[in-house]
């Protein structure tokens, strides 16, 4: 544990801060918030700190209650101090300008601060007229609570008051979760409302498909009927919760959708109050026009690869959990001037090392990260490693038709009781990156395909959840470094 005076600097648009949680004086842990800017291809496309004079860190509970932990200017040394273990909520970053107006916002996944454990959490951070939807793996669709542990995407409160009035903080506010799959957008809104009117209170959703809006009442009624699916409404203490699903077309990671939300609150004996996410103050009280909508960004699962001193496997740093048929695979790694190092733990209760076909993993790299072509000779690369440690490498312009190439790195596999582990080092020179070195802050596309051969048959699964190779659905790795280490 580093003492408070050695907590890291806030690096512009990257590593923000470290929270320490303690139990007594001896057992401590740290929460690292890794700030993720909006990006397209390899590089950031928006600087969410552009207008930010002060950054505040806090926790947002599932009911929308926010607890501030501290604030300071971007670029300064910031250590909020010790936080009591057991505190729960979504890590929240709030950027304010010199007039103390909120201009940037970001949420991490819900968690509980636990003493003795270190955690690294990637937090999207963007201007308040942008929100990041979380990618959901197809295998997770059947979960009892699809939204549990996911980061919220946006909130509606007094700052979004378009018309009407609010009678205190509990009168009207909403915390909104937005998840996406290849064909659907999943919405959850936890609404605070002291006087719920089932027939008139609710949400209005505006998007390119429903320019005139879809109204979902607090009681679950939809207008026009059938515009959204799987509607659930639940009355809760101090308000209500709505869940529903909307069709999504031509979905691709980091793509932007024109999208807006309006919370409608009608208290007994008063006119309506509207809280609208994005609206033009010159047209208050009107339906928002498509060019006034906010921007919904379809986020991709992300693993931050930290700079490494030695070794391939992570040492307790950032990790990505990938659902599989035999359990959750764990991905970690690091990078340096020589190349990338990845470590993948594959759960498998029947590892096949010999015979006609063996268990193996294919790692696909997209240097353009779903964006425009890159300057390098080849955009796509594949490293195949068997559970027995044999490797094969390929490159090309089409991920489904790669030509075999020379692999100068190292790959090995280790079998253990719960499955097997793949450790691979991939030199930048094998990826033919110009200058033979990766750059800090790059986002690269990564797909992992696992071929599981059991005595009873053969199964395939992937990080994207798709059977075909679709780079627009691949996850991402970012080349990152912790300035405190």
CSV table of C-alpha atoms in Angstrom, one decimal:
chain,number,residue,atom,x,y,z
A,1,UNK,CA,0.0,0.0,0.0
A,2,UNK,CA,1.4,3.4,-0.9
A,3,UNK,CA,0.9,6.2,1.7
A,4,UNK,CA,-1.4,9.1,0.8
A,5,UNK,CA,1.4,11.4,-0.2
A,6,UNK,CA,2.4,8.9,-2.9
A,7,UNK,CA,-1.0,8.7,-4.6
A,8,UNK,CA,-0.7,9.2,-8.4
A,9,UNK,CA,-0.9,12.4,-10.3
A,10,UNK,CA,-4.0,13.0,-12.3
A,11,UNK,CA,-2.9,12.5,-15.9
A,12,UNK,CA,-4.9,14.4,-18.5
A,13,UNK,CA,-7.7,12.1,-19.8
A,14,UNK,CA,-6.1,9.0,-18.4
A,15,UNK,CA,-5.4,7.8,-14.8
A,16,UNK,CA,-7.5,9.9,-12.5
A,17,UNK,CA,-7.0,8.8,-8.9
A,18,UNK,CA,-6.7,6.1,-6.4
A,19,UNK,CA,-9.1,5.5,-3.5
A,20,UNK,CA,-7.8,3.7,-0.5
A,21,UNK,CA,-10.2,1.7,1.7
A,22,UNK,CA,-9.0,0.6,5.2
A,23,UNK,CA,-10.1,-1.7,8.0
A,24,UNK,CA,-8.2,-0.5,11.0
A,25,UNK,CA,-4.7,0.6,10.4
A,26,UNK,CA,-3.2,-2.6,8.9
A,27,UNK,CA,-5.3,-4.0,6.0
A,28,UNK,CA,-5.8,-1.6,3.1
A,29,UNK,CA,-6.6,-1.8,-0.6
A,30,UNK,CA,-6.8,0.6,-3.5
A,31,UNK,CA,-9.2,1.4,-6.2
A,32,UNK,CA,-7.6,2.7,-9.4
A,33,UNK,CA,-10.0,4.6,-11.7
A,34,UNK,CA,-8.7,4.4,-15.3
A,35,UNK,CA,-10.3,7.2,-17.3
A,36,UNK,CA,-11.4,6.2,-20.8
A,37,UNK,CA,-12.1,9.0,-23.3
A,38,UNK,CA,-14.4,8.5,-26.3
A,39,UNK,CA,-12.4,7.2,-29.2
A,40,UNK,CA,-12.6,6.1,-32.8
A,41,UNK,CA,-10.0,3.7,-34.2
A,42,UNK,CA,-6.7,3.8,-32.3
A,43,UNK,CA,-6.9,7.3,-30.8
A,44,UNK,CA,-9.2,9.4,-28.6
A,45,UNK,CA,-11.8,11.5,-30.5
A,46,UNK,CA,-12.9,13.7,-27.6
A,47,UNK,CA,-11.0,15.3,-24.7
A,48,UNK,CA,-13.6,15.3,-21.8
A,49,UNK,CA,-11.2,17.5,-19.8
A,50,UNK,CA,-11.2,20.3,-22.4
A,51,UNK,CA,-13.5,22.6,-20.3
A,52,UNK,CA,-13.0,21.0,-16.9
A,53,UNK,CA,-11.7,23.1,-14.1
A,54,UNK,CA,-12.4,20.6,-11.3
A,55,UNK,CA,-12.9,16.9,-11.1
A,56,UNK,CA,-15.0,15.4,-8.3
A,57,UNK,CA,-14.9,11.7,-7.4
A,58,UNK,CA,-17.8,9.9,-5.7
A,59,UNK,CA,-20.1,6.9,-5.5
A,60,UNK,CA,-23.6,6.7,-7.0
A,61,UNK,CA,-25.9,4.1,-5.5
A,62,UNK,CA,-28.5,2.2,-7.5
A,63,UNK,CA,-31.2,4.4,-6.2
A,64,UNK,CA,-29.4,7.5,-7.6
A,65,UNK,CA,-28.0,8.7,-4.2
A,66,UNK,CA,-24.6,10.3,-4.7
A,67,UNK,CA,-21.9,10.5,-2.1
A,68,UNK,CA,-18.9,12.8,-2.9
A,69,UNK,CA,-15.4,11.7,-1.9
A,70,UNK,CA,-13.4,14.7,-2.9
A,71,UNK,CA,-12.4,17.0,-5.7
A,72,UNK,CA,-9.4,18.7,-7.2
A,73,UNK,CA,-8.1,20.2,-10.5
A,74,UNK,CA,-7.1,17.9,-13.3
A,75,UNK,CA,-3.3,17.4,-13.3
A,76,UNK,CA,-3.0,17.8,-9.6
A,77,UNK,CA,-2.0,15.3,-7.0
A,78,UNK,CA,-5.3,13.9,-5.6
A,79,UNK,CA,-5.8,11.5,-2.7
A,80,UNK,CA,-9.3,11.5,-1.1
A,81,UNK,CA,-7.9,9.5,1.8
A,82,UNK,CA,-9.2,6.5,3.5
A,83,UNK,CA,-12.8,5.3,2.8
A,84,UNK,CA,-14.6,3.0,5.1
A,85,UNK,CA,-14.8,-0.6,3.7
A,86,UNK,CA,-18.1,-1.8,2.5
A,87,UNK,CA,-19.1,1.5,0.8
A,88,UNK,CA,-21.1,0.6,-2.4
A,89,UNK,CA,-22.0,2.3,-5.6
A,90,UNK,CA,-20.8,3.1,-9.1
A,91,UNK,CA,-17.5,5.1,-9.1
A,92,UNK,CA,-18.5,8.5,-10.5
A,93,UNK,CA,-16.4,11.2,-12.1
A,94,UNK,CA,-17.9,14.7,-12.4
A,95,UNK,CA,-16.1,17.4,-14.4
A,96,UNK,CA,-17.1,21.1,-13.6
A,97,UNK,CA,-16.0,24.2,-15.4
A,98,UNK,CA,-14.9,27.5,-13.8
A,99,UNK,CA,-18.5,28.4,-13.2
A,100,UNK,CA,-19.1,25.1,-11.4
A,101,UNK,CA,-21.3,23.8,-14.1
A,102,UNK,CA,-21.1,20.0,-14.8
A,103,UNK,CA,-19.6,19.6,-18.3
A,104,UNK,CA,-18.3,16.0,-18.2
A,105,UNK,CA,-19.5,12.9,-16.5
A,106,UNK,CA,-18.6,9.2,-16.2
A,107,UNK,CA,-19.7,6.1,-14.3
A,108,UNK,CA,-17.9,2.9,-13.6
A,109,UNK,CA,-19.5,-0.5,-12.8
A,110,UNK,CA,-21.2,-0.9,-9.5
A,111,UNK,CA,-18.9,-2.3,-6.8
A,112,UNK,CA,-18.3,-2.6,-3.0
A,113,UNK,CA,-15.1,-1.2,-1.6
A,114,UNK,CA,-13.4,-4.2,0.1
A,115,UNK,CA,-10.5,-3.8,2.5
A,116,UNK,CA,-7.3,-5.7,1.5
A,117,UNK,CA,-8.1,-5.9,-2.2
A,118,UNK,CA,-6.8,-3.7,-5.1
A,119,UNK,CA,-9.1,-3.1,-8.0
A,120,UNK,CA,-8.7,-1.4,-11.4
A,121,UNK,CA,-11.8,0.0,-13.0
A,122,UNK,CA,-12.2,1.6,-16.4
A,123,UNK,CA,-14.5,4.6,-16.4
A,124,UNK,CA,-15.8,6.2,-19.6
A,125,UNK,CA,-15.6,10.0,-19.2
A,126,UNK,CA,-17.3,12.2,-21.8
A,127,UNK,CA,-19.1,15.5,-22.2
A,128,UNK,CA,-22.6,15.5,-20.6
A,129,UNK,CA,-24.3,15.4,-24.0
A,130,UNK,CA,-22.7,12.0,-24.6
A,131,UNK,CA,-23.4,8.7,-22.8
A,132,UNK,CA,-21.8,5.3,-23.2
A,133,UNK,CA,-23.9,2.2,-23.5
A,134,UNK,CA,-22.3,-1.0,-22.1
A,135,UNK,CA,-21.8,-4.0,-24.4
A,136,UNK,CA,-23.5,-7.2,-23.2
A,137,UNK,CA,-22.2,-10.7,-24.1
A,138,UNK,CA,-25.0,-12.8,-25.7
A,139,UNK,CA,-24.4,-15.5,-23.0
A,140,UNK,CA,-25.4,-13.0,-20.3
A,141,UNK,CA,-28.9,-12.2,-21.8
A,142,UNK,CA,-30.5,-14.9,-19.6
A,143,UNK,CA,-29.1,-13.5,-16.3
A,144,UNK,CA,-31.7,-12.9,-13.6
A,145,UNK,CA,-30.8,-9.3,-13.4
A,146,UNK,CA,-29.0,-8.1,-16.6
A,147,UNK,CA,-28.3,-4.7,-15.1
A,148,UNK,CA,-26.7,-5.8,-11.9
A,149,UNK,CA,-23.1,-4.6,-11.5
A,150,UNK,CA,-23.2,-2.6,-14.8
A,151,UNK,CA,-22.3,1.1,-15.0
A,152,UNK,CA,-25.0,3.7,-15.3
A,153,UNK,CA,-24.9,5.7,-18.5
A,154,UNK,CA,-26.5,9.0,-17.6
A,155,UNK,CA,-28.6,10.8,-15.1
A,156,UNK,CA,-31.4,13.3,-15.1
A,157,UNK,CA,-31.7,15.8,-12.3
A,158,UNK,CA,-32.2,19.6,-11.7
A,159,UNK,CA,-29.4,20.4,-14.3
A,160,UNK,CA,-31.7,18.9,-16.9
A,161,UNK,CA,-34.9,20.9,-16.0
A,162,UNK,CA,-36.5,22.0,-19.2
A,163,UNK,CA,-39.9,23.2,-18.0
A,164,UNK,CA,-41.9,23.2,-14.7
A,165,UNK,CA,-40.4,23.2,-11.3
A,166,UNK,CA,-38.9,20.8,-8.7
A,167,UNK,CA,-39.9,20.6,-5.0
A,168,UNK,CA,-36.6,19.4,-3.5
A,169,UNK,CA,-34.1,16.7,-4.5
A,170,UNK,CA,-36.6,13.8,-4.1
A,171,UNK,CA,-39.2,15.4,-6.4
A,172,UNK,CA,-37.9,14.1,-9.8
A,173,UNK,CA,-34.6,12.6,-10.9
A,174,UNK,CA,-33.5,9.5,-12.8
A,175,UNK,CA,-30.4,7.3,-13.0
A,176,UNK,CA,-30.4,5.5,-16.4
A,177,UNK,CA,-28.6,2.3,-17.5
A,178,UNK,CA,-28.1,1.6,-21.2
A,179,UNK,CA,-26.9,-1.8,-22.5
A,180,UNK,CA,-26.6,-3.0,-26.0
A,181,UNK,CA,-26.4,-6.2,-28.1
A,182,UNK,CA,-26.1,-6.5,-31.9
A,183,UNK,CA,-29.9,-6.0,-32.3
A,184,UNK,CA,-31.2,-4.4,-29.1
A,185,UNK,CA,-30.8,-1.5,-26.7
A,186,UNK,CA,-31.7,-2.4,-23.1
A,187,UNK,CA,-32.9,0.4,-20.8
A,188,UNK,CA,-33.3,0.7,-17.1
A,189,UNK,CA,-34.4,3.9,-15.3
A,190,UNK,CA,-34.5,4.2,-11.5
A,191,UNK,CA,-36.7,7.2,-11.0
A,192,UNK,CA,-37.0,9.2,-7.8
A,193,UNK,CA,-40.5,10.6,-7.4
A,194,UNK,CA,-42.4,11.4,-4.2
A,195,UNK,CA,-45.8,11.5,-5.8
A,196,UNK,CA,-46.1,8.8,-8.6
A,197,UNK,CA,-49.0,9.1,-11.0
A,198,UNK,CA,-49.0,5.8,-12.9
A,199,UNK,CA,-50.9,7.1,-16.0
A,200,UNK,CA,-49.0,10.3,-16.6
A,201,UNK,CA,-45.5,10.0,-15.0
A,202,UNK,CA,-42.9,8.2,-17.0
A,203,UNK,CA,-40.2,8.4,-19.6
A,204,UNK,CA,-40.2,9.6,-23.2
A,205,UNK,CA,-37.5,8.2,-25.5
A,206,UNK,CA,-36.3,9.9,-28.7
A,207,UNK,CA,-34.2,8.2,-31.3
A,208,UNK,CA,-33.7,8.1,-35.1
A,209,UNK,CA,-36.4,5.4,-35.4
A,210,UNK,CA,-39.0,7.2,-33.2
A,211,UNK,CA,-38.5,10.9,-34.0
A,212,UNK,CA,-41.8,11.8,-32.3
A,213,UNK,CA,-40.9,9.8,-29.2
A,214,UNK,CA,-42.0,6.7,-27.4
A,215,UNK,CA,-43.7,7.2,-24.1
A,216,UNK,CA,-43.4,4.6,-21.3
A,217,UNK,CA,-45.6,5.4,-18.3
A,218,UNK,CA,-44.6,4.7,-14.7
A,219,UNK,CA,-47.2,1.9,-14.7
A,220,UNK,CA,-45.7,0.3,-17.8
A,221,UNK,CA,-48.1,1.4,-20.5
A,222,UNK,CA,-46.4,2.2,-23.9
A,223,UNK,CA,-47.5,4.8,-26.5
A,224,UNK,CA,-47.4,3.9,-29.3
A,225,UNK,CA,-48.2,0.4,-28.4
A,226,UNK,CA,-45.5,-2.1,-29.3
A,227,UNK,CA,-42.8,0.5,-29.9
A,228,UNK,CA,-40.6,-1.1,-27.2
A,229,UNK,CA,-40.5,-4.6,-25.8
A,230,UNK,CA,-40.1,-6.6,-22.6
A,231,UNK,CA,-41.5,-3.7,-20.5
A,232,UNK,CA,-41.3,-4.1,-16.7
A,233,UNK,CA,-42.5,-1.5,-14.2
A,234,UNK,CA,-42.0,-1.7,-10.4
A,235,UNK,CA,-43.0,0.7,-7.7
A,236,UNK,CA,-40.1,1.3,-5.2
A,237,UNK,CA,-39.7,3.3,-2.1
A,238,UNK,CA,-39.5,7.0,-3.1
A,239,UNK,CA,-40.2,6.3,-6.8
A,240,UNK,CA,-40.3,3.6,-9.4
A,241,UNK,CA,-38.2,1.6,-11.9
A,242,UNK,CA,-38.8,1.0,-15.6
A,243,UNK,CA,-37.1,-1.6,-17.8
A,244,UNK,CA,-37.6,-2.2,-21.5
A,245,UNK,CA,-35.8,-3.2,-24.7
A,246,UNK,CA,-35.7,-1.3,-28.0
A,247,UNK,CA,-34.7,-2.6,-31.4
A,248,UNK,CA,-31.2,-1.6,-32.6
A,249,UNK,CA,-30.0,-1.6,-36.2
A,250,UNK,CA,-26.5,-1.5,-37.7
A,251,UNK,CA,-24.9,-1.6,-34.3
A,252,UNK,CA,-21.1,-1.2,-34.2
A,253,UNK,CA,-18.7,-0.5,-31.3
A,254,UNK,CA,-17.9,3.2,-30.8
A,255,UNK,CA,-20.7,4.1,-33.2
A,256,UNK,CA,-22.9,7.1,-32.2
A,257,UNK,CA,-26.6,7.1,-32.2
A,258,UNK,CA,-28.8,10.3,-31.9
A,259,UNK,CA,-30.7,9.6,-28.7
A,260,UNK,CA,-32.6,11.5,-26.0
A,261,UNK,CA,-34.5,10.9,-22.8
A,262,UNK,CA,-37.2,13.0,-21.1
A,263,UNK,CA,-38.5,12.3,-17.6
A,264,UNK,CA,-42.1,13.5,-17.2
A,265,UNK,CA,-43.3,14.2,-13.6
A,266,UNK,CA,-46.8,15.3,-12.9
A,267,UNK,CA,-47.7,15.9,-9.3
A,268,UNK,CA,-51.3,16.2,-8.0
A,269,UNK,CA,-52.6,19.7,-8.6
A,270,UNK,CA,-49.7,20.9,-10.7
A,271,UNK,CA,-48.6,21.0,-14.4
A,272,UNK,CA,-45.9,18.7,-15.8
A,273,UNK,CA,-42.2,19.0,-15.1
A,274,UNK,CA,-39.9,17.8,-17.8
A,275,UNK,CA,-36.3,16.8,-17.3
A,276,UNK,CA,-34.7,16.4,-20.7
A,277,UNK,CA,-31.2,15.0,-21.2
A,278,UNK,CA,-30.3,17.3,-24.1
A,279,UNK,CA,-32.4,20.2,-25.3
A,280,UNK,CA,-32.1,23.6,-26.8
A,281,UNK,CA,-32.9,26.3,-24.2
A,282,UNK,CA,-34.3,28.5,-27.0
A,283,UNK,CA,-37.0,25.8,-27.7
A,284,UNK,CA,-37.9,24.8,-24.1
A,285,UNK,CA,-41.2,22.9,-23.9
A,286,UNK,CA,-41.1,21.6,-27.5
A,287,UNK,CA,-40.3,18.1,-28.7
A,288,UNK,CA,-36.6,17.9,-29.2
A,289,UNK,CA,-35.5,17.8,-32.8
A,290,UNK,CA,-33.1,15.0,-34.1
A,291,UNK,CA,-30.2,17.4,-34.5
A,292,UNK,CA,-30.7,18.4,-30.8
A,293,UNK,CA,-30.5,14.9,-29.4
A,294,UNK,CA,-27.7,13.7,-27.3
A,295,UNK,CA,-25.2,11.2,-28.6
A,296,UNK,CA,-25.3,7.6,-27.4
A,297,UNK,CA,-22.0,5.8,-27.9
A,298,UNK,CA,-21.9,2.0,-28.2
A,299,UNK,CA,-19.0,1.1,-25.9
A,300,UNK,CA,-16.9,-2.0,-26.2
A,301,UNK,CA,-15.5,-4.2,-23.5
A,302,UNK,CA,-12.0,-2.9,-22.7
A,303,UNK,CA,-8.9,-4.3,-21.0
A,304,UNK,CA,-6.2,-1.8,-20.0
A,305,UNK,CA,-2.7,-3.2,-20.6
A,306,UNK,CA,-0.3,-1.6,-18.2
A,307,UNK,CA,3.4,-1.1,-18.9
A,308,UNK,CA,5.3,-4.1,-17.5
A,309,UNK,CA,8.7,-4.5,-16.1
A,310,UNK,CA,8.9,-8.3,-16.6
A,311,UNK,CA,6.8,-11.3,-17.3
A,312,UNK,CA,3.6,-11.8,-19.3
A,313,UNK,CA,0.8,-12.6,-16.8
A,314,UNK,CA,-0.7,-9.7,-14.9
A,315,UNK,CA,0.3,-9.2,-11.2
A,316,UNK,CA,-3.2,-8.4,-9.9
A,317,UNK,CA,-3.7,-5.5,-12.3
A,318,UNK,CA,-6.6,-4.9,-14.7
A,319,UNK,CA,-8.4,-8.0,-15.9
A,320,UNK,CA,-11.3,-8.9,-18.2
A,321,UNK,CA,-13.7,-11.7,-17.5
A,322,UNK,CA,-15.0,-13.5,-20.5
A,323,UNK,CA,-18.1,-15.8,-20.2
A,324,UNK,CA,-17.6,-19.4,-21.5
A,325,UNK,CA,-19.5,-22.7,-21.3
A,326,UNK,CA,-17.2,-24.1,-18.6
A,327,UNK,CA,-16.9,-20.9,-16.5
A,328,UNK,CA,-15.3,-17.4,-16.8
A,329,UNK,CA,-12.0,-17.0,-18.7
A,330,UNK,CA,-9.7,-14.4,-17.3
A,331,UNK,CA,-7.5,-12.2,-19.5
A,332,UNK,CA,-4.6,-10.0,-18.3
A,333,UNK,CA,-1.5,-8.7,-19.8
A,334,UNK,CA,1.0,-5.8,-20.3
A,335,UNK,CA,3.1,-4.1,-22.9
A,336,UNK,CA,6.4,-2.4,-23.4
A,337,UNK,CA,8.6,-1.1,-26.2
A,338,UNK,CA,9.2,-4.7,-27.4
A,339,UNK,CA,5.6,-5.8,-27.7
A,340,UNK,CA,2.4,-7.1,-26.1
A,341,UNK,CA,2.1,-9.8,-23.5
A,342,UNK,CA,-1.2,-11.6,-22.8
A,343,UNK,CA,-2.1,-14.2,-20.3
A,344,UNK,CA,-5.4,-16.1,-20.6
A,345,UNK,CA,-6.8,-18.6,-18.1
A,346,UNK,CA,-9.2,-21.0,-19.8
A,347,UNK,CA,-11.6,-23.0,-17.6
A,348,UNK,CA,-11.9,-26.5,-19.1
A,349,UNK,CA,-12.9,-29.7,-17.3
A,350,UNK,CA,-11.6,-32.0,-20.2
A,351,UNK,CA,-8.4,-30.6,-21.8
A,352,UNK,CA,-7.5,-32.4,-25.0
A,353,UNK,CA,-3.8,-32.3,-25.9
A,354,UNK,CA,-3.5,-34.9,-28.5
A,355,UNK,CA,-5.5,-36.7,-31.2
A,356,UNK,CA,-7.1,-35.4,-34.4
A,357,UNK,CA,-8.1,-32.1,-32.9
A,358,UNK,CA,-6.9,-30.4,-29.7
A,359,UNK,CA,-8.1,-27.5,-27.5
A,360,UNK,CA,-6.7,-24.2,-28.7
A,361,UNK,CA,-7.1,-20.4,-28.6
A,362,UNK,CA,-7.0,-17.9,-31.5
A,363,UNK,CA,-6.1,-14.3,-30.7
A,364,UNK,CA,-7.1,-11.8,-33.4
A,365,UNK,CA,-5.7,-8.2,-33.4
A,366,UNK,CA,-7.2,-5.3,-35.3
A,367,UNK,CA,-4.7,-2.4,-35.6
A,368,UNK,CA,-7.4,-0.1,-36.8
A,369,UNK,CA,-9.7,-1.0,-34.0
A,370,UNK,CA,-12.8,-1.1,-36.3
A,371,UNK,CA,-11.9,2.2,-37.8
A,372,UNK,CA,-10.3,3.4,-41.0
A,373,UNK,CA,-7.4,1.4,-42.6
A,374,UNK,CA,-4.0,1.9,-41.0
A,375,UNK,CA,-0.6,2.7,-42.5
A,376,UNK,CA,0.9,-0.7,-41.5
A,377,UNK,CA,1.2,-3.3,-44.2
A,378,UNK,CA,-1.5,-5.5,-42.6
A,379,UNK,CA,-4.5,-4.5,-40.5
A,380,UNK,CA,-5.3,-7.9,-39.0
A,381,UNK,CA,-3.1,-10.5,-37.3
A,382,UNK,CA,-3.9,-13.8,-35.7
A,383,UNK,CA,-1.9,-15.8,-33.1
A,384,UNK,CA,-3.1,-19.4,-32.6
A,385,UNK,CA,-1.9,-21.3,-29.5
A,386,UNK,CA,-2.9,-24.9,-28.6
A,387,UNK,CA,-3.3,-26.2,-25.1
A,388,UNK,CA,-0.1,-28.1,-25.7
A,389,UNK,CA,1.8,-24.9,-26.5
A,390,UNK,CA,2.1,-25.1,-30.3
A,391,UNK,CA,1.7,-21.8,-32.1
A,392,UNK,CA,1.0,-20.4,-35.5
A,393,UNK,CA,0.9,-16.8,-36.7
A,394,UNK,CA,-0.9,-15.1,-39.6
A,395,UNK,CA,-1.5,-11.6,-41.1
A,396,UNK,CA,-3.6,-10.0,-43.8
A,397,UNK,CA,-6.3,-7.6,-44.8
A,398,UNK,CA,-9.2,-9.9,-44.1
A,399,UNK,CA,-9.4,-11.6,-40.7
A,400,UNK,CA,-11.1,-14.7,-42.3
A,401,UNK,CA,-8.3,-15.1,-44.9
A,402,UNK,CA,-4.9,-14.5,-43.2
A,403,UNK,CA,-1.7,-15.8,-44.6
A,404,UNK,CA,0.8,-17.6,-42.4
A,405,UNK,CA,3.8,-15.5,-41.3
A,406,UNK,CA,6.9,-15.6,-39.2
A,407,UNK,CA,6.4,-15.5,-35.4
A,408,UNK,CA,9.4,-14.4,-33.4
A,409,UNK,CA,7.7,-14.1,-30.1
A,410,UNK,CA,7.1,-16.8,-27.5
A,411,UNK,CA,3.9,-18.8,-26.6
A,412,UNK,CA,3.4,-21.5,-24.0
A,413,UNK,CA,0.6,-23.4,-22.4
A,414,UNK,CA,0.3,-24.7,-18.9
A,415,UNK,CA,-2.3,-27.3,-17.9
A,416,UNK,CA,-3.8,-27.2,-14.3
A,417,UNK,CA,-6.7,-28.8,-12.5
A,418,UNK,CA,-9.3,-26.2,-13.6
A,419,UNK,CA,-8.2,-25.9,-17.2
A,420,UNK,CA,-5.1,-24.4,-18.9
A,421,UNK,CA,-3.3,-21.1,-19.2
A,422,UNK,CA,-1.9,-19.5,-22.4
A,423,UNK,CA,1.0,-17.0,-22.1
A,424,UNK,CA,2.0,-15.2,-25.3
A,425,UNK,CA,4.4,-12.4,-26.1
A,426,UNK,CA,3.9,-10.7,-29.5
A,427,UNK,CA,6.6,-8.4,-30.7
A,428,UNK,CA,5.6,-5.1,-32.4
A,429,UNK,CA,7.8,-6.1,-35.3
A,430,UNK,CA,5.6,-9.2,-35.9
A,431,UNK,CA,2.6,-6.9,-36.1
A,432,UNK,CA,4.7,-4.7,-38.5
A,433,UNK,CA,3.8,-1.6,-36.6
A,434,UNK,CA,5.6,1.4,-38.1
A,435,UNK,CA,8.5,2.4,-35.9
A,436,UNK,CA,8.4,-1.1,-34.3
A,437,UNK,CA,6.8,0.3,-31.1
A,438,UNK,CA,3.3,0.8,-29.9
A,439,UNK,CA,2.2,4.2,-28.5
A,440,UNK,CA,0.7,4.9,-25.1
A,441,UNK,CA,-3.0,5.6,-25.4
A,442,UNK,CA,-3.6,3.4,-28.4
A,443,UNK,CA,-6.8,1.4,-28.6
A,444,UNK,CA,-6.5,-1.9,-30.5
A,445,UNK,CA,-9.2,-4.4,-31.4
A,446,UNK,CA,-9.0,-7.9,-29.9
A,447,UNK,CA,-11.1,-11.0,-30.5
A,448,UNK,CA,-10.5,-14.2,-28.6
A,449,UNK,CA,-11.9,-17.5,-30.0
A,450,UNK,CA,-11.7,-20.6,-27.9
A,451,UNK,CA,-12.0,-24.1,-29.5
A,452,UNK,CA,-13.1,-26.6,-26.8
A,453,UNK,CA,-12.7,-30.2,-27.8
A,454,UNK,CA,-14.2,-32.8,-25.4
A,455,UNK,CA,-14.7,-36.5,-25.8
A,456,UNK,CA,-18.4,-35.7,-26.4
A,457,UNK,CA,-17.9,-33.2,-29.2
A,458,UNK,CA,-16.5,-29.8,-30.1
A,459,UNK,CA,-17.6,-26.3,-29.1
A,460,UNK,CA,-16.5,-22.8,-30.0
A,461,UNK,CA,-17.0,-19.5,-28.1
A,462,UNK,CA,-15.6,-16.0,-28.3
A,463,UNK,CA,-15.2,-12.8,-26.4
A,464,UNK,CA,-17.6,-11.0,-28.8
A,465,UNK,CA,-20.2,-13.8,-28.6
A,466,UNK,CA,-20.3,-14.0,-32.4
A,467,UNK,CA,-19.6,-17.0,-34.5
A,468,UNK,CA,-18.3,-15.0,-37.5
A,469,UNK,CA,-15.3,-12.7,-37.4
A,470,UNK,CA,-16.9,-9.2,-37.1
A,471,UNK,CA,-14.3,-6.5,-36.2
A,472,UNK,CA,-17.1,-4.0,-35.4
A,473,UNK,CA,-18.1,-6.2,-32.5
A,474,UNK,CA,-14.6,-7.0,-31.2
A,475,UNK,CA,-13.4,-6.0,-27.7
A,476,UNK,CA,-10.5,-3.7,-27.1
A,477,UNK,CA,-7.2,-3.4,-25.4
A,478,UNK,CA,-5.6,0.0,-24.5
A,479,UNK,CA,-1.9,0.6,-24.1
A,480,UNK,CA,-1.8,2.3,-20.7
A,481,UNK,CA,0.7,3.2,-17.9
A,482,UNK,CA,0.3,4.0,-14.2
A,483,UNK,CA,2.4,7.1,-13.5
A,484,UNK,CA,2.5,6.2,-9.8
A,485,UNK,CA,4.4,3.0,-10.3
